């Protein structure tokens, strides 16, 4: 384990830190970590003495720039330094500078990488403890629940800054979008999307003076984070609403035109427990062909940002496309016959239910990126 510690770099983004920064760096040195990269995220001249007190040697390196750019930028600049200047580093741990992450927990995170190759290890705090501020406890539980509903993965501590991953994920972490606190949420979404394992590791829960050392702005930064969480889903909603509008208008047009053919397209055909009306089937197929192509390119480009070859995602999309189309025709026909409700009206709730099925299949299978 000592050999692994010596090959691990700790990246510390720091914005207006206090006097604990230099002792913290020395504690990491004493713990046996191989490298520490401190990133001064535009703290300003008033903090020059704190950063100048850090030794520039084979263990500690300080990156400084101005003005303040955000935690995401600071983390990615530190990662880029490790990638370009530290070829001996095999593992990376990110830790905050506000006293929440102990040197012992940092070493435990680094050691956990040895048993979790290719995974993202997350330092997970116990929010049930009495010293945890209510806003932190409630906010994290809500965020964890929403994340689970949208991305299918439970992350007990979505806001932890103590994270670890091996070098194989370094380039991916640098490419994740986000400049400020939303970057860390983007990392979780990206890992969930790519099915990269996220392993929790219990850590000490440290809140000093109600966490006043944190520069997290409750309203503004929370809005950034939730905009990220819901962003992909709302883009899918927008794409689907547009597709649904085209699909429904085309369905009305084709369905009403086909009805002019008379009884030959009106008689229901039994398929197992379902009853299929020919003009509904034909109208559904024609309408889906019109809307499907547009929906595919919108989802691929703007919703899931799929960078794989179209030859991979298109066949999968077509499978989902035909599945949803068949279910729409069968359910609309059957409910129309069983309930005696207008086929033009019953199609709306049917397609709303199928919308969620389509989203799940596209997120988990169609546009799921290759590693």
CSV table of N, CA and C in Angstrom, one decimal, residues 5 8 12 30 42 105-106 110 124-125 131 137 141 181 184 226-227 230-231 241-242 274 284 301 304 314 352 360 370:
chain,number,residue,atom,x,y,z
A,5,UNK,N,0.6,4.6,-2.4
A,5,UNK,CA,0.5,6.0,-1.9
A,5,UNK,C,1.5,6.9,-2.5
A,8,UNK,N,0.4,8.3,-5.8
A,8,UNK,CA,-0.9,9.0,-5.8
A,8,UNK,C,-0.6,10.5,-5.6
A,12,UNK,N,-5.6,19.9,-4.7
A,12,UNK,CA,-6.4,20.7,-3.7
A,12,UNK,C,-6.7,22.0,-4.4
A,30,UNK,N,3.6,13.8,5.3
A,30,UNK,CA,4.0,12.8,6.4
A,30,UNK,C,3.2,11.5,6.2
A,42,UNK,N,-7.4,32.0,-8.0
A,42,UNK,CA,-7.6,33.5,-8.0
A,42,UNK,C,-8.0,34.1,-6.7
A,105,UNK,N,-8.1,10.2,6.0
A,105,UNK,CA,-9.1,9.8,5.0
A,105,UNK,C,-8.6,9.9,3.5
A,106,UNK,N,-7.7,10.9,3.3
A,106,UNK,CA,-7.1,11.0,2.0
A,106,UNK,C,-6.3,9.7,1.7
A,110,UNK,N,-6.8,6.9,-1.3
A,110,UNK,CA,-5.8,6.4,-2.2
A,110,UNK,C,-5.6,4.9,-2.1
A,124,UNK,N,-17.7,9.3,1.5
A,124,UNK,CA,-19.1,9.5,1.8
A,124,UNK,C,-19.3,9.8,3.3
A,125,UNK,N,-19.9,11.0,3.5
A,125,UNK,CA,-20.1,11.4,4.9
A,125,UNK,C,-21.3,10.8,5.5
A,131,UNK,N,-23.7,16.8,14.3
A,131,UNK,CA,-23.0,18.0,13.9
A,131,UNK,C,-23.1,18.4,12.5
A,137,UNK,N,-27.7,18.2,5.3
A,137,UNK,CA,-28.4,16.9,5.4
A,137,UNK,C,-29.6,16.8,4.5
A,141,UNK,N,-29.8,14.7,0.7
A,141,UNK,CA,-30.8,13.6,0.6
A,141,UNK,C,-31.7,13.9,-0.6
A,181,UNK,N,-19.0,24.7,-9.1
A,181,UNK,CA,-19.4,23.6,-8.3
A,181,UNK,C,-20.2,22.5,-9.2
A,184,UNK,N,-18.6,19.0,-10.4
A,184,UNK,CA,-18.6,17.8,-9.7
A,184,UNK,C,-19.8,16.9,-9.9
A,226,UNK,N,-28.6,21.9,-9.8
A,226,UNK,CA,-29.8,21.3,-10.2
A,226,UNK,C,-30.1,21.5,-11.7
A,227,UNK,N,-29.6,22.6,-12.2
A,227,UNK,CA,-29.7,22.8,-13.7
A,227,UNK,C,-28.9,21.7,-14.4
A,230,UNK,N,-31.0,18.2,-14.0
A,230,UNK,CA,-32.2,18.1,-14.8
A,230,UNK,C,-31.9,18.4,-16.3
A,231,UNK,N,-30.7,19.0,-16.6
A,231,UNK,CA,-30.4,19.5,-17.9
A,231,UNK,C,-30.7,18.4,-19.0
A,241,UNK,N,-41.1,16.5,-26.9
A,241,UNK,CA,-42.3,17.3,-27.1
A,241,UNK,C,-42.3,17.8,-28.5
A,242,UNK,N,-41.2,18.2,-29.1
A,242,UNK,CA,-41.1,18.6,-30.5
A,242,UNK,C,-41.5,17.4,-31.4
A,274,UNK,N,-54.7,-8.4,-27.4
A,274,UNK,CA,-54.9,-7.1,-27.9
A,274,UNK,C,-55.8,-7.1,-29.2
A,284,UNK,N,-50.0,5.2,-37.3
A,284,UNK,CA,-48.9,5.3,-36.3
A,284,UNK,C,-47.6,5.1,-37.0
A,301,UNK,N,-27.5,14.6,-31.0
A,301,UNK,CA,-26.7,15.8,-31.0
A,301,UNK,C,-26.8,16.6,-29.7
A,304,UNK,N,-27.9,13.6,-25.6
A,304,UNK,CA,-27.0,12.7,-25.1
A,304,UNK,C,-25.5,13.0,-25.5
A,314,UNK,N,-27.6,4.2,-34.3
A,314,UNK,CA,-28.8,4.1,-35.2
A,314,UNK,C,-29.5,2.8,-35.1
A,352,UNK,N,-47.5,9.3,-23.4
A,352,UNK,CA,-46.8,9.9,-22.3
A,352,UNK,C,-46.1,8.8,-21.5
A,360,UNK,N,-35.5,6.0,-20.8
A,360,UNK,CA,-34.7,5.0,-20.1
A,360,UNK,C,-33.9,4.2,-21.1
A,370,UNK,N,-19.3,4.2,-25.3
A,370,UNK,CA,-18.3,3.2,-25.1
A,370,UNK,C,-17.2,3.8,-24.3
